[in-house]
CSV table of C-alpha atoms in Angstrom, one decimal:
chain,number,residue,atom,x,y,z
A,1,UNK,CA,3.3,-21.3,-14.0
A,2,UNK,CA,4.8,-18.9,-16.2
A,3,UNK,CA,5.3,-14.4,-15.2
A,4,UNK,CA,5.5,-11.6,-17.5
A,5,UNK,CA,8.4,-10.9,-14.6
A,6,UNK,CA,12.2,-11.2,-15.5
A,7,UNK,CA,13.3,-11.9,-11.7
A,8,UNK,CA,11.9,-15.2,-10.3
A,9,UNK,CA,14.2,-15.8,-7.2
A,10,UNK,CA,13.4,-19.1,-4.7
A,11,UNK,CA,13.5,-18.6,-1.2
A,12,UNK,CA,12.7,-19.1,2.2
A,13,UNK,CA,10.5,-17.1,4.7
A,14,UNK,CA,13.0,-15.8,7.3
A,15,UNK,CA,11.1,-13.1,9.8
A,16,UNK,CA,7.8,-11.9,9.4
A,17,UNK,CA,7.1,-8.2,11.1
A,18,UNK,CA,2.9,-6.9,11.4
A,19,UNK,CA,1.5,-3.7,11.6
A,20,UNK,CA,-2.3,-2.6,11.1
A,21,UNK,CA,-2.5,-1.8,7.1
A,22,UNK,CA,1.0,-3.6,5.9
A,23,UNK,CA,3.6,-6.2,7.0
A,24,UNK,CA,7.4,-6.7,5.9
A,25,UNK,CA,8.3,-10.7,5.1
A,26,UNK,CA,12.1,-11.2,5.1
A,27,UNK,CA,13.4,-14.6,3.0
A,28,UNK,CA,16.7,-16.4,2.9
A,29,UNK,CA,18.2,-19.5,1.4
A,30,UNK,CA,18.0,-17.3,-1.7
A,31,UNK,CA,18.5,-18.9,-4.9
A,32,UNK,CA,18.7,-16.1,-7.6
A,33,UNK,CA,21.0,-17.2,-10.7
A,34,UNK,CA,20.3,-14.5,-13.4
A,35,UNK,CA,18.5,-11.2,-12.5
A,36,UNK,CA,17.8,-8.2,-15.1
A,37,UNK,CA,16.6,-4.6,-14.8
A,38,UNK,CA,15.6,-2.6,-17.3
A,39,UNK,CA,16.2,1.5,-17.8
A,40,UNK,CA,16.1,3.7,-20.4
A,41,UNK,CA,19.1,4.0,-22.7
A,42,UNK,CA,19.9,7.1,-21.6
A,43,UNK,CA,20.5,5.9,-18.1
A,44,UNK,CA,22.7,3.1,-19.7
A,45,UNK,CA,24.6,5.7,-21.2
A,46,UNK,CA,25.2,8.3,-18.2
A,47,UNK,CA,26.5,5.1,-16.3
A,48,UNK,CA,28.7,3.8,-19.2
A,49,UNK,CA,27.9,0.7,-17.9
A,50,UNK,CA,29.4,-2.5,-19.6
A,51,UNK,CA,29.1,-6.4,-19.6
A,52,UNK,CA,31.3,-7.2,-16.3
A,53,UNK,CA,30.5,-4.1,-14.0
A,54,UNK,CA,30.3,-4.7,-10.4
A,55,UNK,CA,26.7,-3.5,-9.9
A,56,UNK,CA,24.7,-2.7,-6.7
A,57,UNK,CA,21.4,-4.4,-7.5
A,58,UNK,CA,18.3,-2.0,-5.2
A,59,UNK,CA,14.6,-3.0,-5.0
A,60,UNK,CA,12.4,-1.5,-2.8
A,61,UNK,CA,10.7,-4.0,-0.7
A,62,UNK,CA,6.7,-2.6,-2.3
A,63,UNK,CA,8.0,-3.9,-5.7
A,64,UNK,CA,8.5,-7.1,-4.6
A,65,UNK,CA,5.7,-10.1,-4.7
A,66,UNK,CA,5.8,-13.6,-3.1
A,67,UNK,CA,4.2,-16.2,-4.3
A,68,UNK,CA,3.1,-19.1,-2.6
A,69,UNK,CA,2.9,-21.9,-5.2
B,1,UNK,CA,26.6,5.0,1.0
B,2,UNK,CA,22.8,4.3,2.5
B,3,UNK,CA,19.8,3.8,0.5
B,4,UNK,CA,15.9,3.9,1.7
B,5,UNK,CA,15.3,0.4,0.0
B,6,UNK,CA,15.4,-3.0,1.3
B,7,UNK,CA,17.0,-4.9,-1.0
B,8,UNK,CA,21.0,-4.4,-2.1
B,9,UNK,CA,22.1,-7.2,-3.8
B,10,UNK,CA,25.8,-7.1,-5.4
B,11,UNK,CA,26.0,-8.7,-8.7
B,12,UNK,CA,27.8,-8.4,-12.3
B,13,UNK,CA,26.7,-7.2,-15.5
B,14,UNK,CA,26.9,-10.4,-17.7
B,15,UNK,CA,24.2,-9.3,-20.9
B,16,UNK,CA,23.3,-5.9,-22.1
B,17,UNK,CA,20.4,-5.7,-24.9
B,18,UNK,CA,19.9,-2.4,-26.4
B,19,UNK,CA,16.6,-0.9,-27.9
B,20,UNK,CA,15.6,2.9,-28.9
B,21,UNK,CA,14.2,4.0,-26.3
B,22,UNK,CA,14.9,1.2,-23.2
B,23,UNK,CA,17.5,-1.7,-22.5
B,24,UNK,CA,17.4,-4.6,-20.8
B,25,UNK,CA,21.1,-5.5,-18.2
B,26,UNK,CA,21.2,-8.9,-17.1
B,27,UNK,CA,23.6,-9.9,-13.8
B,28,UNK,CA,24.7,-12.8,-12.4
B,29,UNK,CA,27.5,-13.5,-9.5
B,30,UNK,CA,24.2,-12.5,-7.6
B,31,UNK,CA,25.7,-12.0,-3.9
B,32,UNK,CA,22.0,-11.6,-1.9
B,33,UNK,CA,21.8,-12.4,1.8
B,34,UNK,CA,18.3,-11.5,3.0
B,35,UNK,CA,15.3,-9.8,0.6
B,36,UNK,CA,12.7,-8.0,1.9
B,37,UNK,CA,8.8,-7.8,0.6
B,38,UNK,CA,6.3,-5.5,1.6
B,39,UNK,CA,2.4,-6.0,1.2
B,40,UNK,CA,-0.8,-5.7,3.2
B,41,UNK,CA,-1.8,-7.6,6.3
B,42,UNK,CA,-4.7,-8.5,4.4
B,43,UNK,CA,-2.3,-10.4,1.6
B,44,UNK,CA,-0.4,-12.4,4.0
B,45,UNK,CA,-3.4,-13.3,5.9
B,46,UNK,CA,-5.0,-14.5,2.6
B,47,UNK,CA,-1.4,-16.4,1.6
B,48,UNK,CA,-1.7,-18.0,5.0
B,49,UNK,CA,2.0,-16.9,4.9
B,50,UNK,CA,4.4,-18.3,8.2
B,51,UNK,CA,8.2,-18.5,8.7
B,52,UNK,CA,9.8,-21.6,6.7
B,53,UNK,CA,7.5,-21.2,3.7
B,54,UNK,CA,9.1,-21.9,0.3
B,55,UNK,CA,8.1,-18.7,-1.5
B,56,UNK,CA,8.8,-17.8,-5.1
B,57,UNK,CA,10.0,-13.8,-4.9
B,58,UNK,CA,9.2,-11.8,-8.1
B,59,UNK,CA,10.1,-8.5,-9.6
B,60,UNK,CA,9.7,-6.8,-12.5
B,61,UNK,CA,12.7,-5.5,-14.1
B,62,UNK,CA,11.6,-2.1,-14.1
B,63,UNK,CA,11.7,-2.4,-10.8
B,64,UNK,CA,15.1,-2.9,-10.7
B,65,UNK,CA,17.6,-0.1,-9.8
B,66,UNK,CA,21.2,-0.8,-11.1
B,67,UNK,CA,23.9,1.3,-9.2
B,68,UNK,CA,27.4,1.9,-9.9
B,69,UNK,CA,29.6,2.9,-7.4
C,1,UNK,CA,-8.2,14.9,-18.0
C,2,UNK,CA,-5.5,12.4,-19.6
C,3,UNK,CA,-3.5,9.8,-17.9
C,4,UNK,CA,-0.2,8.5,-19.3
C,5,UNK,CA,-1.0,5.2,-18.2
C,6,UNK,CA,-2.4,2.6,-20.2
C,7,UNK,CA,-5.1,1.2,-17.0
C,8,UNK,CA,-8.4,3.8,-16.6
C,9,UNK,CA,-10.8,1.9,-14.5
C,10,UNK,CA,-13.7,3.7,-12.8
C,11,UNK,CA,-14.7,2.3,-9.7
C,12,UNK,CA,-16.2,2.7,-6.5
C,13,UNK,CA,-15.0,2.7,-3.1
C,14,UNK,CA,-16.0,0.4,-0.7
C,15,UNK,CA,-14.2,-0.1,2.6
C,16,UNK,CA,-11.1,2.0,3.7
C,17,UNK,CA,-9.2,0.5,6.6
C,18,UNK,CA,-6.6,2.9,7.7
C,19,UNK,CA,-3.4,2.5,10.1
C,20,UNK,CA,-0.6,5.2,11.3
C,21,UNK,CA,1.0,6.1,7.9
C,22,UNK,CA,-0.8,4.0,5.5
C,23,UNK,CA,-4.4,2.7,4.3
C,24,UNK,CA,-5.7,0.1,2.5
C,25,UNK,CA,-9.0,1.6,0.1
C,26,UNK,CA,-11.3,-1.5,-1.5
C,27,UNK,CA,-12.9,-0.5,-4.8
C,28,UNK,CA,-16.0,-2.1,-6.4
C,29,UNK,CA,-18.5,-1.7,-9.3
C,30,UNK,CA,-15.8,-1.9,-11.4
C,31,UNK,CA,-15.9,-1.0,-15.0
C,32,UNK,CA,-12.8,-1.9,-17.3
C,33,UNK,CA,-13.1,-3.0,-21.0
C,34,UNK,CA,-9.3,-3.1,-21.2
C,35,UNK,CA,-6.0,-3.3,-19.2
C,36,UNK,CA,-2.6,-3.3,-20.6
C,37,UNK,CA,0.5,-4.6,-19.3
C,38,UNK,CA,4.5,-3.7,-20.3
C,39,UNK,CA,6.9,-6.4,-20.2
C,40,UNK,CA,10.4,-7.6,-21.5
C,41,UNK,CA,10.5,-9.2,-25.2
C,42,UNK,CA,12.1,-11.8,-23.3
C,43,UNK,CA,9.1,-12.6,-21.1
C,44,UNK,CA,6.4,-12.6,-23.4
C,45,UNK,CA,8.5,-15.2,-25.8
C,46,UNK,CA,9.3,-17.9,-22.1
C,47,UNK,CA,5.8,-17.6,-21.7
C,48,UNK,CA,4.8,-18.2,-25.5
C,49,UNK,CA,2.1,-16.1,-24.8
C,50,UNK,CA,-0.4,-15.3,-27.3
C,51,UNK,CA,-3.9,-14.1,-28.6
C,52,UNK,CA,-6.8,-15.1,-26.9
C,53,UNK,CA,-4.9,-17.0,-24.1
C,54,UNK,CA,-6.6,-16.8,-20.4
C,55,UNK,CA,-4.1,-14.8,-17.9
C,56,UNK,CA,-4.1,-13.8,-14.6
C,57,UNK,CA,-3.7,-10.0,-14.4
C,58,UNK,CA,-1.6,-9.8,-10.8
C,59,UNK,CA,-1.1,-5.9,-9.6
C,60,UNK,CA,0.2,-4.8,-6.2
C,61,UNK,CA,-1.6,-2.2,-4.0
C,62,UNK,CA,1.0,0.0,-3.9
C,63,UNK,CA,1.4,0.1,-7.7
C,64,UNK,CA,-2.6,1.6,-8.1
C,65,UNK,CA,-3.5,5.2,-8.1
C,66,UNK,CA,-7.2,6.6,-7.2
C,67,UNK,CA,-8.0,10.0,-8.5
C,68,UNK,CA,-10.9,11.9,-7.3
C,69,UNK,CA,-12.4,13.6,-10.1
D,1,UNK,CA,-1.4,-20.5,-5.9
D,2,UNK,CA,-1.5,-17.7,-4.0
D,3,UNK,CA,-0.1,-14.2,-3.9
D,4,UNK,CA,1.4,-11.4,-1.7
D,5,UNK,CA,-1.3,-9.0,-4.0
D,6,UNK,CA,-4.4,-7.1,-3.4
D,7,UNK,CA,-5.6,-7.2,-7.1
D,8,UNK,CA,-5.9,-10.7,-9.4
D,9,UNK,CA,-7.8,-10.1,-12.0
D,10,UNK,CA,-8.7,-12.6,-14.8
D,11,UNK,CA,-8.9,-11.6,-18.2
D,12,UNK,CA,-8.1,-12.8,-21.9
D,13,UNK,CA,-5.2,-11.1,-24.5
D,14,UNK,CA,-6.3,-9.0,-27.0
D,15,UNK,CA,-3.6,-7.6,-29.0
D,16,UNK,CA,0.2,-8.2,-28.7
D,17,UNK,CA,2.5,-5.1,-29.8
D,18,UNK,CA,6.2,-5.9,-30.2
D,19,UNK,CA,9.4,-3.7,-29.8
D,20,UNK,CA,13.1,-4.5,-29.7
D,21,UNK,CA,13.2,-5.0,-26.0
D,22,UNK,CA,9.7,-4.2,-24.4
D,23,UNK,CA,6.1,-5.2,-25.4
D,24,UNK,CA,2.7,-4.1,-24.8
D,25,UNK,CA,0.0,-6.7,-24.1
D,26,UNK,CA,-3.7,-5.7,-24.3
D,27,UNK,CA,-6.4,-7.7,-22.1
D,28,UNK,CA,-9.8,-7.8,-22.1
D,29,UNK,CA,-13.4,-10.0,-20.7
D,30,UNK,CA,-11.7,-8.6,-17.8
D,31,UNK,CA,-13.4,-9.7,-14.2
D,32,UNK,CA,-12.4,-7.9,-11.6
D,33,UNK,CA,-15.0,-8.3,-8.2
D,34,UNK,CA,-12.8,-5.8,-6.5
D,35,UNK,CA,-9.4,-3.9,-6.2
D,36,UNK,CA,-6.9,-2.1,-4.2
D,37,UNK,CA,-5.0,0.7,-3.3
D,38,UNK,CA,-2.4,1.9,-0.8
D,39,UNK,CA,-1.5,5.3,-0.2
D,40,UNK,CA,-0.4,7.3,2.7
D,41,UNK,CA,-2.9,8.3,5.3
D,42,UNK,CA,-1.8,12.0,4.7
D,43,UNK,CA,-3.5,11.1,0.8
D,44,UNK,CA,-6.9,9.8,1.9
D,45,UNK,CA,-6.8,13.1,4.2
D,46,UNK,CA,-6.3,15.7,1.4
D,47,UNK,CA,-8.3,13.5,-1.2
D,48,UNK,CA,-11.4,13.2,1.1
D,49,UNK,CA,-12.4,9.8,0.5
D,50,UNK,CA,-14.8,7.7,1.4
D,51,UNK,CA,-17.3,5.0,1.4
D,52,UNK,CA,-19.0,5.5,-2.1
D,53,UNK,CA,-16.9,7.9,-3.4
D,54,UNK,CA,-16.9,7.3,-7.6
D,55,UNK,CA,-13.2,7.4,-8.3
D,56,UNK,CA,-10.6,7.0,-11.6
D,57,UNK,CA,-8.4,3.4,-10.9
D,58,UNK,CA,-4.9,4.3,-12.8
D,59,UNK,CA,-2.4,1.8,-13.3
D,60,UNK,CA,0.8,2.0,-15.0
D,61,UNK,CA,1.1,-1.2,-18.0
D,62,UNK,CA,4.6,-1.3,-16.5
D,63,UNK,CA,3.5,-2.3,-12.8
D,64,UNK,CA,1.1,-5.0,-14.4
D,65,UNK,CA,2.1,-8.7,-14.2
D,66,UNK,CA,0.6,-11.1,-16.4
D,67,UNK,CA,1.0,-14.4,-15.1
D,68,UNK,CA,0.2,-18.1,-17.5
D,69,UNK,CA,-1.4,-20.6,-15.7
E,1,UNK,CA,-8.6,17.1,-9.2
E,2,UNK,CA,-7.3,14.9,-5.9
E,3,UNK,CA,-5.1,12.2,-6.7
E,4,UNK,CA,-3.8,9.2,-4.0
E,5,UNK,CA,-0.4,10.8,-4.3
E,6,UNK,CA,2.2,12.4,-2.5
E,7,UNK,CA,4.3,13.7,-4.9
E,8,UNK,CA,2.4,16.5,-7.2
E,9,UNK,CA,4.7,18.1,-9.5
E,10,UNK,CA,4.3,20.8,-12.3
E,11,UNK,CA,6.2,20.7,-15.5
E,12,UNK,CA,6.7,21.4,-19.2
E,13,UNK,CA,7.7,19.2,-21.7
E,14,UNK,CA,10.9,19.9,-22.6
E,15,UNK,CA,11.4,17.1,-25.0
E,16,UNK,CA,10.1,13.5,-26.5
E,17,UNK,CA,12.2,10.2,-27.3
E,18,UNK,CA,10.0,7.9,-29.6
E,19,UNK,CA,10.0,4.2,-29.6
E,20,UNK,CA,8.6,1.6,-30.9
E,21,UNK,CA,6.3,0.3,-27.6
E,22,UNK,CA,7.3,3.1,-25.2
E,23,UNK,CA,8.9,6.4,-25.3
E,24,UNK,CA,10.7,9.4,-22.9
E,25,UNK,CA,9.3,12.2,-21.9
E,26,UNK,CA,11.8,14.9,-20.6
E,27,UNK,CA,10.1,17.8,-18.2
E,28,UNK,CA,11.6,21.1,-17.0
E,29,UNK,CA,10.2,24.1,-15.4
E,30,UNK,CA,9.7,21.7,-12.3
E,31,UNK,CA,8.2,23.6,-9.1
E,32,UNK,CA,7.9,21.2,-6.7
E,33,UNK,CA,7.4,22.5,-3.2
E,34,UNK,CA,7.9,19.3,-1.5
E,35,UNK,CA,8.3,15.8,-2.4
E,36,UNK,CA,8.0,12.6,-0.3
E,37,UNK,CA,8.7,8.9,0.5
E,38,UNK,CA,7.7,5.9,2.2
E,39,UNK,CA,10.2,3.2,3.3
E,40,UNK,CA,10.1,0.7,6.1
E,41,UNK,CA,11.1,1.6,9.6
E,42,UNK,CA,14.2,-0.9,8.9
E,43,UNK,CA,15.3,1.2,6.4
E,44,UNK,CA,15.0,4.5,7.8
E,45,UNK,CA,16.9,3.1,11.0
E,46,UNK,CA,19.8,1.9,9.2
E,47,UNK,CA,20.0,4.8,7.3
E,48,UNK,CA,19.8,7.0,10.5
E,49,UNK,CA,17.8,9.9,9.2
E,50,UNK,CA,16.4,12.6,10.7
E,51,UNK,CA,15.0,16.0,10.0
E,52,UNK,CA,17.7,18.5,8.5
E,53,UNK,CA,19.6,15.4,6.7
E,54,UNK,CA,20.8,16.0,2.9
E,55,UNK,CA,19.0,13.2,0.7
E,56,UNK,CA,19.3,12.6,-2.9
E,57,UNK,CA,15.6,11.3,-4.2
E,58,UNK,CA,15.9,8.9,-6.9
E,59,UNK,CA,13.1,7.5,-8.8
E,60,UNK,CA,13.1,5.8,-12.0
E,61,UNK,CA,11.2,6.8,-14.9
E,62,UNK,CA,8.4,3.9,-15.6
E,63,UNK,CA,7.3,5.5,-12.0
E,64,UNK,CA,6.3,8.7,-13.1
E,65,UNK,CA,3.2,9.5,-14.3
E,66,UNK,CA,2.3,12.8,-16.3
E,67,UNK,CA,-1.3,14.2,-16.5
E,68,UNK,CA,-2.4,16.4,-18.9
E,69,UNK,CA,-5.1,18.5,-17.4
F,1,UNK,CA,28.1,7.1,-7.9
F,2,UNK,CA,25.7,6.6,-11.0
F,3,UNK,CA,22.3,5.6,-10.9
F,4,UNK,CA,20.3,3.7,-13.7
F,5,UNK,CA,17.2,6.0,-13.5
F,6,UNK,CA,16.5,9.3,-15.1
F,7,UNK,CA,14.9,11.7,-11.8
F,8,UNK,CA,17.6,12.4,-9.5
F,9,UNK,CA,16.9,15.0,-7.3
F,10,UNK,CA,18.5,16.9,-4.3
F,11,UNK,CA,16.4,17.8,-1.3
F,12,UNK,CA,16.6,18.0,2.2
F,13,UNK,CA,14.9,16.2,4.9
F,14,UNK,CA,11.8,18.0,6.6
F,15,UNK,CA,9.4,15.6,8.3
F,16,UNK,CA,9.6,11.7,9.5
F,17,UNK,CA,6.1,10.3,10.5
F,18,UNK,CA,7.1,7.1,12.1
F,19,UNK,CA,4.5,3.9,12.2
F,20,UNK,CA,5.1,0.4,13.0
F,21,UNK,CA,6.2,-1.2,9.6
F,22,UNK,CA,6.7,2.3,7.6
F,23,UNK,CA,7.3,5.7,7.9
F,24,UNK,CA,6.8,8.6,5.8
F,25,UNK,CA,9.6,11.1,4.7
F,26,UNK,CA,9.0,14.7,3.7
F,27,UNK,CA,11.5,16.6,1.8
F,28,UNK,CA,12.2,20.2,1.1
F,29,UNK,CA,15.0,22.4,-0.7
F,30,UNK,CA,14.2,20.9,-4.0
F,31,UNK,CA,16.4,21.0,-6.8
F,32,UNK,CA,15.6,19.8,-9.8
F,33,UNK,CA,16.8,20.6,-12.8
F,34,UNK,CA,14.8,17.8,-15.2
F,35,UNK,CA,12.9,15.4,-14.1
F,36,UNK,CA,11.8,11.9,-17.3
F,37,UNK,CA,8.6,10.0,-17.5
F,38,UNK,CA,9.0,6.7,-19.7
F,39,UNK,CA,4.8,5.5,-21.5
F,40,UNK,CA,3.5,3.6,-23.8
F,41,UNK,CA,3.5,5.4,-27.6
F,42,UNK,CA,-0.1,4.4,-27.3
F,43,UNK,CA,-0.4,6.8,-24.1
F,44,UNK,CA,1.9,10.0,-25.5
F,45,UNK,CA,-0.6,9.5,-28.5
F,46,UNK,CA,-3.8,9.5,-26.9
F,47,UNK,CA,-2.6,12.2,-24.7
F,48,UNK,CA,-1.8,14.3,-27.7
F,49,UNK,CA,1.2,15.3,-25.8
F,50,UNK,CA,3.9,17.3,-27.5
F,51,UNK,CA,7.1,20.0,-26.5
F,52,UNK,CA,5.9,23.1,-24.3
F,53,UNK,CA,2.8,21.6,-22.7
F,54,UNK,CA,2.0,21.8,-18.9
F,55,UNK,CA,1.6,18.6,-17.4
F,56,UNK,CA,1.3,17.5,-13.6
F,57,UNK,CA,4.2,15.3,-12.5
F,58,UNK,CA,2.7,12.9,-9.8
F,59,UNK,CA,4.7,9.9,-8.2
F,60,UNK,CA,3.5,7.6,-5.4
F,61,UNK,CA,5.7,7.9,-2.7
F,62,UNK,CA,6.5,4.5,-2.2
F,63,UNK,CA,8.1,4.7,-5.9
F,64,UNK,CA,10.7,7.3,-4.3
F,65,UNK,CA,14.1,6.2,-2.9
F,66,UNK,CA,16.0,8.2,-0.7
F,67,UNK,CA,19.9,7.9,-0.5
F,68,UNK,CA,22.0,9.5,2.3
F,69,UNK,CA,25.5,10.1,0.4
């Protein structure tokens, strides 16, 4: 199984919240070595950002997919 | 500082790779607790999803909002 | 009319299920010669993907737009 | 294999365009029974929509995961 | 023209970055009456907003989508 | 604070329409001085864009992040 994705984290299903149209899934036991975002290099540049920054790493929960293999 | 996303993950910059127009950061030293997906009930119905499950979580990395604070 | 975005598919809709803020809108009859996809360098060489090869073309809800024309 | 998405679609690459850091793949023999989309209720309202309604399916490449089998 | 969208804005191109896959697109002139979001109620509680609050609204460019009517 | 991604806008809070997994967040007061689309060359092309033209700026709202400084 190989995705066109950069970030392909393990985990485990945690909490599991319903509602009528969508549903949130929390996971745990996360196992996430290397992650990567891309931007333009513009943003890059505004940030001045450079190998060995402390980053905040944000993902809105709709941009994430599970897969149950 | 409080942001409308689900996911904050700390993490350092390890690998920058310039192009043009776009870049791509790498991070590792990934510090991430609990990750959140959204999707519809239909999906999770479908998925036969439940608390426990080993999921694979993945996100493009334009998805991925770095933030330096 | 022109999009920039690389996925025009006309469709049409077949069940809505709605819910409090959001709704879930099924299309059918659908009509797409081509779809494109944007990813890192990096995936596309770990998945050694190439011409002619049979993939699986995975979009989330969220990320689709329907315009009314 | 299952995922936490609406739309799998199956399909065959076309053409492969390759930059520095990003790359565009092309699809086609696309089969797609169905799709879709989420929006907010307040959407459906204003756009109208219904049951049989034609409507435009736009997708950015960059939301689109290609996934390898 | 009714799109599945909250956020309707009108520009004018102001500038253009060319790449080799993808490029920038720079708009000014904005008038945008009002603009919104969707988060999950998790997120909106730990953030405590409420009506009146000053928000910053952050999206990142592979999001936007321009139409040329 | 620094954000990787190009649209940062200021606005102020006007409506929260709670539902059971997400909410909806108007905003108001908006300034914004530019706002950056990143495409495909293949879609600045076929749109024929160039400097000066009028285009619609439209963003799902579940691409839009809200941050409370």
């Amino acid at each position: 199984m190989k995705y066109g994705a950069r970030n392909e984290i393990t985990a485990t299903v945690t909490k599991i919240k319903k509602g009528e149209v969508m549903c949130q899934v929390d996971v745990g036991d996360i196992i996430a070595n290397k992650m990567s975002s891309v931007m333009t290099m513009e943003s890059i540049e505004e940030m001045g950002l450079k190998e060995g920054d402390k980053v905040k790493v944000v993902v809105k929960a709709v941009s994430v997919l599970l897969i149950k293999e």
